[in-house]
PDB file of C-alpha atoms in Angstrom:
ATOM      1  CA  MET A   1     -18.615 -27.007 -11.444  1.00  0.00           C
ATOM      2  CA  GLU A   2     -16.356 -24.349  -9.988  1.00  0.00           C
ATOM      3  CA  ASP A   3     -12.720 -25.268  -9.438  1.00  0.00           C
ATOM      4  CA  PHE A   4     -12.366 -24.546  -5.724  1.00  0.00           C
ATOM      5  CA  SER A   5      -9.623 -27.177  -5.422  1.00  0.00           C
ATOM      6  CA  GLY A   6      -7.653 -25.352  -8.094  1.00  0.00           C
ATOM      7  CA  ALA A   7      -8.227 -22.080  -6.253  1.00  0.00           C
ATOM      8  CA  ARG A   8      -6.865 -23.614  -3.059  1.00  0.00           C
ATOM      9  CA  SER A   9      -3.748 -24.822  -4.895  1.00  0.00           C
ATOM     10  CA  ARG A  10      -3.314 -21.372  -6.414  1.00  0.00           C
ATOM     11  CA  VAL A  11      -3.499 -19.709  -2.990  1.00  0.00           C
ATOM     12  CA  GLU A  12      -1.016 -22.206  -1.531  1.00  0.00           C
ATOM     13  CA  ARG A  13       1.452 -21.436  -4.352  1.00  0.00           C
ATOM     14  CA  TRP A  14       0.916 -17.721  -3.825  1.00  0.00           C
ATOM     15  CA  ALA A  15       1.620 -18.122  -0.101  1.00  0.00           C
ATOM     16  CA  GLN A  16       4.836 -20.032  -0.809  1.00  0.00           C
ATOM     17  CA  ASP A  17       6.009 -17.477  -3.382  1.00  0.00           C
ATOM     18  CA  ASN A  18       5.347 -14.590  -0.994  1.00  0.00           C
ATOM     19  CA  ASP A  19       6.633 -16.157   2.250  1.00  0.00           C
ATOM     20  CA  VAL A  20       3.154 -16.177   3.776  1.00  0.00           C
ATOM     21  CA  ASP A  21       2.609 -18.595   6.656  1.00  0.00           C
ATOM     22  CA  VAL A  22      -0.328 -20.807   5.651  1.00  0.00           C
ATOM     23  CA  SER A  23      -1.538 -20.756   9.260  1.00  0.00           C
ATOM     24  CA  ASP A  24      -2.310 -17.056   8.741  1.00  0.00           C
ATOM     25  CA  ILE A  25      -4.667 -17.871   5.865  1.00  0.00           C
ATOM     26  CA  SER A  26      -6.064 -21.158   7.142  1.00  0.00           C
ATOM     27  CA  ARG A  27      -9.650 -19.874   7.158  1.00  0.00           C
ATOM     28  CA  ILE A  28      -9.434 -19.116   3.437  1.00  0.00           C
ATOM     29  CA  LEU A  29      -7.855 -22.502   2.638  1.00  0.00           C
ATOM     30  CA  VAL A  30     -10.359 -24.436   4.749  1.00  0.00           C
ATOM     31  CA  GLY A  31     -13.200 -22.485   3.136  1.00  0.00           C
ATOM     32  CA  LEU A  32     -11.993 -23.394  -0.346  1.00  0.00           C
ATOM     33  CA  GLU A  33     -11.668 -27.047   0.648  1.00  0.00           C
ATOM     34  CA  ALA A  34     -15.201 -27.094   2.078  1.00  0.00           C
ATOM     35  CA  SER A  35     -16.549 -25.343  -1.012  1.00  0.00           C
ATOM     36  CA  ALA A  36     -14.869 -27.941  -3.236  1.00  0.00           C
ATOM     37  CA  ALA A  37     -16.682 -30.625  -1.245  1.00  0.00           C
ATOM     38  CA  GLY A  38     -20.024 -28.864  -1.681  1.00  0.00           C
ATOM     39  CA  GLU A  39     -20.087 -27.823   1.975  1.00  0.00           C
ATOM     40  CA  ALA A  40     -19.844 -24.034   1.662  1.00  0.00           C
ATOM     41  CA  GLY A  41     -23.149 -23.432   3.433  1.00  0.00           C
ATOM     42  CA  ILE A  42     -23.124 -22.441   7.092  1.00  0.00           C
ATOM     43  CA  ALA A  43     -26.160 -24.200   8.519  1.00  0.00           C
ATOM     44  CA  GLU A  44     -25.976 -22.706  11.997  1.00  0.00           C
ATOM     45  CA  THR A  45     -26.382 -19.168  10.640  1.00  0.00           C
ATOM     46  CA  GLY A  46     -28.516 -19.895   7.590  1.00  0.00           C
ATOM     47  CA  GLN A  47     -25.953 -18.564   5.096  1.00  0.00           C
ATOM     48  CA  ASN A  48     -25.682 -20.231   1.710  1.00  0.00           C
ATOM     49  CA  PRO A  49     -22.612 -18.977  -0.218  1.00  0.00           C
ATOM     50  CA  ASN A  50     -20.849 -20.712  -3.091  1.00  0.00           C
ATOM     51  CA  PHE A  51     -17.530 -19.920  -1.405  1.00  0.00           C
ATOM     52  CA  GLY A  52     -17.931 -19.830   2.368  1.00  0.00           C
ATOM     53  CA  VAL A  53     -15.392 -19.047   5.079  1.00  0.00           C
ATOM     54  CA  ARG A  54     -16.187 -20.009   8.660  1.00  0.00           C
ATOM     55  CA  GLY A  55     -15.220 -17.960  11.687  1.00  0.00           C
ATOM     56  CA  LEU A  56     -16.401 -14.605  10.323  1.00  0.00           C
ATOM     57  CA  LYS A  57     -19.045 -12.610  12.152  1.00  0.00           C
ATOM     58  CA  SER A  58     -22.392 -13.611  10.666  1.00  0.00           C
ATOM     59  CA  LYS A  59     -25.508 -11.458  10.742  1.00  0.00           C
ATOM     60  CA  PRO A  60     -27.878 -10.060   8.130  1.00  0.00           C
ATOM     61  CA  PHE A  61     -27.368  -6.331   8.789  1.00  0.00           C
ATOM     62  CA  TRP A  62     -24.398  -4.377  10.124  1.00  0.00           C
ATOM     63  CA  SER A  63     -24.606  -1.131  12.099  1.00  0.00           C
ATOM     64  CA  ARG A  64     -22.883   2.243  11.900  1.00  0.00           C
ATOM     65  CA  ASP A  65     -20.646   1.607  14.929  1.00  0.00           C
ATOM     66  CA  GLU A  66     -19.179  -1.489  13.220  1.00  0.00           C
ATOM     67  CA  ILE A  67     -18.207   0.288   9.986  1.00  0.00           C
ATOM     68  CA  PRO A  68     -15.495   2.989  10.413  1.00  0.00           C
ATOM     69  CA  TRP A  69     -16.135   4.669   7.048  1.00  0.00           C
ATOM     70  CA  TRP A  70     -19.924   4.753   7.379  1.00  0.00           C
ATOM     71  CA  ASP A  71     -20.321   8.498   8.006  1.00  0.00           C
ATOM     72  CA  SER A  72     -17.896   9.614   5.293  1.00  0.00           C
ATOM     73  CA  VAL A  73     -19.704   7.546   2.651  1.00  0.00           C
ATOM     74  CA  GLN A  74     -23.187   8.486   3.806  1.00  0.00           C
ATOM     75  CA  SER A  75     -22.345  12.201   3.829  1.00  0.00           C
ATOM     76  CA  SER A  76     -21.258  11.926   0.172  1.00  0.00           C
ATOM     77  CA  TRP A  77     -24.520  10.564  -1.187  1.00  0.00           C
ATOM     78  CA  GLU A  78     -25.539  13.777  -2.965  1.00  0.00           C
ATOM     79  CA  SER A  79     -22.289  13.799  -4.975  1.00  0.00           C
ATOM     80  CA  ALA A  80     -23.046  10.288  -6.230  1.00  0.00           C
ATOM     81  CA  TRP A  81     -26.661  11.219  -6.961  1.00  0.00           C
ATOM     82  CA  ASP A  82     -25.630  14.304  -8.945  1.00  0.00           C
ATOM     83  CA  GLU A  83     -23.237  12.222 -11.077  1.00  0.00           C
ATOM     84  CA  PHE A  84     -25.886   9.582 -11.651  1.00  0.00           C
ATOM     85  CA  ARG A  85     -28.450  12.148 -12.813  1.00  0.00           C
ATOM     86  CA  ALA A  86     -25.881  13.722 -15.128  1.00  0.00           C
ATOM     87  CA  ASN A  87     -25.273  10.340 -16.763  1.00  0.00           C
ATOM     88  CA  ARG A  88     -28.769   8.862 -16.939  1.00  0.00           C
ATOM     89  CA  ASP A  89     -28.143   7.909 -20.563  1.00  0.00           C
ATOM     90  CA  LEU A  90     -25.808   5.164 -19.304  1.00  0.00           C
ATOM     91  CA  VAL A  91     -28.555   3.366 -17.365  1.00  0.00           C
ATOM     92  CA  GLY A  92     -28.765  -0.210 -18.569  1.00  0.00           C
ATOM     93  CA  GLY A  93     -25.348  -0.038 -20.255  1.00  0.00           C
ATOM     94  CA  GLY A  94     -22.091  -1.813 -19.451  1.00  0.00           C
ATOM     95  CA  SER A  95     -21.712  -5.397 -18.300  1.00  0.00           C
ATOM     96  CA  SER A  96     -25.148  -6.390 -17.086  1.00  0.00           C
ATOM     97  CA  VAL A  97     -25.625  -8.337 -13.866  1.00  0.00           C
ATOM     98  CA  LYS A  98     -29.298  -8.775 -14.597  1.00  0.00           C
ATOM     99  CA  ASP A  99     -30.506 -12.382 -14.642  1.00  0.00           C
ATOM    100  CA  ASP A 100     -33.998 -13.414 -15.657  1.00  0.00           C
ATOM    101  CA  PHE A 101     -34.240 -15.914 -12.821  1.00  0.00           C
ATOM    102  CA  LEU A 102     -34.034 -13.043 -10.322  1.00  0.00           C
ATOM    103  CA  PHE A 103     -37.223 -11.364 -11.472  1.00  0.00           C
ATOM    104  CA  THR A 104     -40.824 -12.062 -10.660  1.00  0.00           C
ATOM    105  CA  LYS A 105     -41.937  -8.830 -12.352  1.00  0.00           C
ATOM    106  CA  GLY A 106     -40.727  -5.427 -13.491  1.00  0.00           C
ATOM    107  CA  SER A 107     -37.195  -4.420 -14.402  1.00  0.00           C
ATOM    108  CA  TRP A 108     -33.847  -3.712 -12.766  1.00  0.00           C
ATOM    109  CA  ASP A 109     -31.433  -1.408 -14.594  1.00  0.00           C
ATOM    110  CA  THR A 110     -27.759  -0.879 -13.809  1.00  0.00           C
ATOM    111  CA  VAL A 111     -24.754   1.271 -14.568  1.00  0.00           C
ATOM    112  CA  GLN A 112     -21.736  -0.934 -13.924  1.00  0.00           C
ATOM    113  CA  LEU A 113     -18.672   0.657 -12.351  1.00  0.00           C
ATOM    114  CA  VAL A 114     -16.830  -2.480 -11.201  1.00  0.00           C
ATOM    115  CA  HIS A 115     -17.690  -5.980 -12.431  1.00  0.00           C
ATOM    116  CA  ARG A 116     -16.154  -8.984 -10.649  1.00  0.00           C
ATOM    117  CA  GLY A 117     -13.232  -6.862  -9.463  1.00  0.00           C
ATOM    118  CA  VAL A 118     -12.570  -5.164 -12.823  1.00  0.00           C
ATOM    119  CA  ARG A 119     -13.209  -1.445 -13.292  1.00  0.00           C
ATOM    120  CA  GLN A 120     -15.571  -0.814 -16.211  1.00  0.00           C
ATOM    121  CA  GLU A 121     -15.451   1.851 -18.916  1.00  0.00           C
ATOM    122  CA  ALA A 122     -18.463   3.651 -17.417  1.00  0.00           C
ATOM    123  CA  ALA A 123     -16.470   4.338 -14.241  1.00  0.00           C
ATOM    124  CA  LYS A 124     -14.637   7.120 -16.089  1.00  0.00           C
ATOM    125  CA  SER A 125     -17.876   9.114 -16.115  1.00  0.00           C
ATOM    126  CA  PHE A 126     -18.187   8.938 -12.316  1.00  0.00           C
ATOM    127  CA  PRO A 127     -14.945  10.285 -10.755  1.00  0.00           C
ATOM    128  CA  LYS A 128     -16.616  11.514  -7.559  1.00  0.00           C
ATOM    129  CA  THR A 129     -18.458   8.250  -7.068  1.00  0.00           C
ATOM    130  CA  MET A 130     -15.281   6.249  -7.644  1.00  0.00           C
ATOM    131  CA  GLY A 131     -13.584   8.470  -5.066  1.00  0.00           C
ATOM    132  CA  ILE A 132     -16.288   7.517  -2.575  1.00  0.00           C
ATOM    133  CA  LEU A 133     -15.769   3.823  -3.312  1.00  0.00           C
ATOM    134  CA  GLU A 134     -11.993   4.144  -3.008  1.00  0.00           C
ATOM    135  CA  GLY A 135     -12.542   5.332   0.563  1.00  0.00           C
ATOM    136  CA  THR A 136     -13.943   1.918   1.498  1.00  0.00           C
ATOM    137  CA  PRO A 137     -12.141  -1.445   1.896  1.00  0.00           C
ATOM    138  CA  GLY A 138     -12.682  -2.958  -1.535  1.00  0.00           C
ATOM    139  CA  GLY A 139     -15.550  -0.890  -2.899  1.00  0.00           C
ATOM    140  CA  ALA A 140     -13.552   0.074  -5.992  1.00  0.00           C
ATOM    141  CA  ASP A 141     -12.023  -3.310  -6.785  1.00  0.00           C
ATOM    142  CA  CYS A 142     -13.063  -6.376  -4.766  1.00  0.00           C
ATOM    143  CA  GLY A 143     -16.359  -7.406  -6.335  1.00  0.00           C
ATOM    144  CA  MET A 144     -19.361  -5.592  -7.779  1.00  0.00           C
ATOM    145  CA  SER A 145     -20.093  -1.852  -7.746  1.00  0.00           C
ATOM    146  CA  PHE A 146     -22.941  -0.342  -9.722  1.00  0.00           C
ATOM    147  CA  PHE A 147     -25.867   2.044  -9.708  1.00  0.00           C
ATOM    148  CA  SER A 148     -29.012  -0.030  -9.283  1.00  0.00           C
ATOM    149  CA  THR A 149     -32.414   1.256 -10.394  1.00  0.00           C
ATOM    150  CA  LEU A 150     -35.441  -0.798  -9.387  1.00  0.00           C
ATOM    151  CA  ARG A 151     -38.419   0.306 -11.459  1.00  0.00           C
ATOM    152  CA  PRO A 152     -41.914   0.822  -9.992  1.00  0.00           C
ATOM    153  CA  GLY A 153     -43.788  -2.441  -9.536  1.00  0.00           C
ATOM    154  CA  SER A 154     -40.635  -4.553  -9.725  1.00  0.00           C
ATOM    155  CA  ALA A 155     -39.654  -7.493  -7.558  1.00  0.00           C
ATOM    156  CA  ILE A 156     -36.403  -9.425  -7.230  1.00  0.00           C
ATOM    157  CA  ARG A 157     -37.016 -12.955  -6.024  1.00  0.00           C
ATOM    158  CA  PRO A 158     -35.232 -14.409  -2.947  1.00  0.00           C
ATOM    159  CA  HIS A 159     -31.618 -15.376  -3.665  1.00  0.00           C
ATOM    160  CA  THR A 160     -28.198 -15.566  -1.987  1.00  0.00           C
ATOM    161  CA  GLY A 161     -24.802 -14.058  -2.800  1.00  0.00           C
ATOM    162  CA  TYR A 162     -21.566 -15.717  -3.834  1.00  0.00           C
ATOM    163  CA  THR A 163     -19.248 -15.400  -0.826  1.00  0.00           C
ATOM    164  CA  ASN A 164     -19.215 -14.223   2.774  1.00  0.00           C
ATOM    165  CA  VAL A 165     -15.687 -12.783   2.506  1.00  0.00           C
ATOM    166  CA  HIS A 166     -17.541  -9.755   1.140  1.00  0.00           C
ATOM    167  CA  LEU A 167     -20.310  -7.670   2.652  1.00  0.00           C
ATOM    168  CA  ARG A 168     -22.560  -5.583   0.433  1.00  0.00           C
ATOM    169  CA  ALA A 169     -23.673  -1.969   0.832  1.00  0.00           C
ATOM    170  CA  HIS A 170     -26.507   0.174  -0.525  1.00  0.00           C
ATOM    171  CA  LEU A 171     -26.028   3.946  -0.506  1.00  0.00           C
ATOM    172  CA  VAL A 172     -29.568   5.166  -1.095  1.00  0.00           C
ATOM    173  CA  LEU A 173     -29.816   7.904  -3.731  1.00  0.00           C
ATOM    174  CA  LYS A 174     -33.566   7.900  -4.350  1.00  0.00           C
ATOM    175  CA  LYS A 175     -36.125   6.186  -2.182  1.00  0.00           C
ATOM    176  CA  ALA A 176     -39.510   4.780  -3.072  1.00  0.00           C
ATOM    177  CA  ASP A 177     -41.961   4.802  -0.175  1.00  0.00           C
ATOM    178  CA  GLY A 178     -43.459   1.451  -1.124  1.00  0.00           C
ATOM    179  CA  ALA A 179     -40.109  -0.281  -1.647  1.00  0.00           C
ATOM    180  CA  ARG A 180     -38.801  -2.750   0.909  1.00  0.00           C
ATOM    181  CA  PHE A 181     -35.866  -5.078   1.315  1.00  0.00           C
ATOM    182  CA  ARG A 182     -35.443  -8.335   3.235  1.00  0.00           C
ATOM    183  CA  VAL A 183     -32.235  -9.965   4.455  1.00  0.00           C
ATOM    184  CA  GLY A 184     -32.734 -13.144   6.450  1.00  0.00           C
ATOM    185  CA  THR A 185     -35.983 -12.576   8.342  1.00  0.00           C
ATOM    186  CA  GLU A 186     -35.667  -8.796   8.698  1.00  0.00           C
ATOM    187  CA  TRP A 187     -37.486  -6.350   6.433  1.00  0.00           C
ATOM    188  CA  VAL A 188     -36.257  -2.754   6.094  1.00  0.00           C
ATOM    189  CA  SER A 189     -36.980   0.235   3.862  1.00  0.00           C
ATOM    190  CA  TRP A 190     -34.516   2.400   1.961  1.00  0.00           C
ATOM    191  CA  ASP A 191     -34.160   5.930   3.368  1.00  0.00           C
ATOM    192  CA  GLU A 192     -32.892   8.598   0.987  1.00  0.00           C
ATOM    193  CA  GLY A 193     -29.289   9.459   1.842  1.00  0.00           C
ATOM    194  CA  GLY A 194     -29.096   6.411   4.097  1.00  0.00           C
ATOM    195  CA  LEU A 195     -26.687   3.487   4.071  1.00  0.00           C
ATOM    196  CA  LEU A 196     -27.370  -0.221   4.476  1.00  0.00           C
ATOM    197  CA  VAL A 197     -24.560  -2.736   4.994  1.00  0.00           C
ATOM    198  CA  PHE A 198     -25.594  -6.383   4.882  1.00  0.00           C
ATOM    199  CA  ASP A 199     -24.372  -9.925   4.272  1.00  0.00           C
ATOM    200  CA  ASP A 200     -25.842 -11.088   0.985  1.00  0.00           C
ATOM    201  CA  THR A 201     -25.105 -14.755   1.666  1.00  0.00           C
ATOM    202  CA  PHE A 202     -28.279 -14.661   3.754  1.00  0.00           C
ATOM    203  CA  GLU A 203     -31.343 -15.036   1.576  1.00  0.00           C
ATOM    204  CA  HIS A 204     -32.554 -11.613   0.455  1.00  0.00           C
ATOM    205  CA  GLU A 205     -35.129 -10.051  -1.852  1.00  0.00           C
ATOM    206  CA  ALA A 206     -36.363  -6.625  -2.950  1.00  0.00           C
ATOM    207  CA  ILE A 207     -39.852  -5.350  -3.756  1.00  0.00           C
ATOM    208  CA  ALA A 208     -40.773  -1.930  -5.184  1.00  0.00           C
ATOM    209  CA  ASP A 209     -44.537  -1.519  -4.768  1.00  0.00           C
ATOM    210  CA  ASP A 210     -44.565   2.175  -5.572  1.00  0.00           C
ATOM    211  CA  THR A 211     -44.957   4.648  -8.410  1.00  0.00           C
ATOM    212  CA  ARG A 212     -41.375   5.911  -7.991  1.00  0.00           C
ATOM    213  CA  GLU A 213     -38.133   4.193  -8.901  1.00  0.00           C
ATOM    214  CA  ARG A 214     -35.595   3.245  -6.236  1.00  0.00           C
ATOM    215  CA  VAL A 215     -31.943   4.072  -6.945  1.00  0.00           C
ATOM    216  CA  VAL A 216     -28.966   2.923  -4.876  1.00  0.00           C
ATOM    217  CA  LEU A 217     -25.213   2.788  -5.307  1.00  0.00           C
ATOM    218  CA  LEU A 218     -24.505  -0.888  -4.628  1.00  0.00           C
ATOM    219  CA  PHE A 219     -20.971  -2.006  -3.777  1.00  0.00           C
ATOM    220  CA  ASP A 220     -19.085  -4.890  -2.190  1.00  0.00           C
ATOM    221  CA  ILE A 221     -16.506  -4.537   0.585  1.00  0.00           C
ATOM    222  CA  TRP A 222     -14.195  -6.939   2.368  1.00  0.00           C
ATOM    223  CA  HIS A 223     -15.559  -8.505   5.551  1.00  0.00           C
ATOM    224  CA  PRO A 224     -14.183  -6.488   8.512  1.00  0.00           C
ATOM    225  CA  ASP A 225     -13.023  -9.649  10.331  1.00  0.00           C
ATOM    226  CA  LEU A 226     -10.502 -10.540   7.619  1.00  0.00           C
ATOM    227  CA  SER A 227      -6.851  -9.707   8.256  1.00  0.00           C
ATOM    228  CA  PRO A 228      -4.843  -7.920   5.534  1.00  0.00           C
ATOM    229  CA  VAL A 229      -3.140 -11.172   4.539  1.00  0.00           C
ATOM    230  CA  GLU A 230      -6.511 -12.970   4.398  1.00  0.00           C
ATOM    231  CA  VAL A 231      -7.773 -10.229   2.077  1.00  0.00           C
ATOM    232  CA  ARG A 232      -4.780 -10.844  -0.193  1.00  0.00           C
ATOM    233  CA  ALA A 233      -5.414 -14.599  -0.130  1.00  0.00           C
ATOM    234  CA  GLY A 234      -9.117 -14.054  -0.785  1.00  0.00           C
ATOM    235  CA  THR A 235      -8.238 -11.841  -3.740  1.00  0.00           C
ATOM    236  CA  GLU A 236      -6.012 -14.578  -5.193  1.00  0.00           C
ATOM    237  CA  ALA A 237      -8.769 -17.160  -4.778  1.00  0.00           C
ATOM    238  CA  LEU A 238     -11.499 -15.015  -6.320  1.00  0.00           C
ATOM    239  CA  ASN A 239      -9.312 -13.903  -9.225  1.00  0.00           C
ATOM    240  CA  TYR A 240      -8.520 -17.539  -9.999  1.00  0.00           C
ATOM    241  CA  LEU A 241     -12.197 -18.517  -9.860  1.00  0.00           C
ATOM    242  CA  ARG A 242     -13.169 -15.584 -12.081  1.00  0.00           C
ATOM    243  CA  ARG A 243     -10.521 -16.457 -14.668  1.00  0.00           C
ATOM    244  CA  ARG A 244     -11.686 -20.065 -14.729  1.00  0.00           C
ATOM    245  CA  SER A 245     -15.294 -18.970 -15.064  1.00  0.00           C
ATOM    246  CA  ASN A 246     -14.439 -16.673 -17.979  1.00  0.00           C
ATOM    247  CA  ARG A 247     -12.442 -19.432 -19.674  1.00  0.00           C
ATOM    248  CA  ASP A 248     -15.229 -21.971 -19.232  1.00  0.00           C
ATOM    249  CA  LYS A 249     -17.786 -19.562 -20.707  1.00  0.00           C
ATOM    250  CA  MET A 250     -15.526 -18.916 -23.686  1.00  0.00           C
ATOM    251  CA  MET A 251     -15.032 -22.645 -24.291  1.00  0.00           C
ATOM    252  CA  GLU A 252     -18.781 -23.209 -24.035  1.00  0.00           C
ATOM    253  CA  HIS A 253     -19.376 -20.414 -26.546  1.00  0.00           C
ATOM    254  CA  PHE A 254     -16.991 -21.887 -29.114  1.00  0.00           C
ATOM    255  CA  ALA A 255     -18.313 -25.403 -28.534  1.00  0.00           C
ATOM    256  CA  LYS A 256     -21.749 -24.225 -29.686  1.00  0.00           C
ATOM    257  CA  LYS A 257     -20.386 -22.923 -33.001  1.00  0.00           C
TER     258      LYS A 257
END
């Protein structure tokens, strides 16, 4: 059981220590309280996060006119693709986010750049790609960032993401004509050199019915509706939850010995 109550207390202490008015971060605090009560889901929109914050714009896909950095990232896709091809030996290395329960068939390989807000060793091999991510709000440090390769004939079963304080992006580096992606009720395809920005707390899935692999640069960003102080509060909450999760896993590991 995740310690959302502890995360709320941590954010309240942080606010007091930094002279932050709690009314300015009330959405974060209320979201943590609801999550602690098992009420993180947002029934009216169909979102199902572990940590949910109400009052943020909710829709499966976001458009270019809503994302100020869209064009600068999309125009840089070939730089990221060149770095990926130069470092293909790293595919499948680093801290894996692959989970067996996500797969119905096939395989999904990754090169991890940022894992749960922490920059990974592999990131040193991708300076241009990290520069692209640093030009986005949180792409280099707020959540997950990695190269994602979906092999031909693979399928990732329907699932939902952790929190709606983040959105997720796919910068498409190599398309597969038979690959498709669903968020909510909407199916789309990946276009080479294109960008998708979506809310992964809506149910989503991916299918690659093709003979070619699909490669994207996947990264999380902060939700555009959050104020700067809410981003800071959200960072405190997520860092606390990640530390607790790491500690619990370590204790579980030693308990088995």
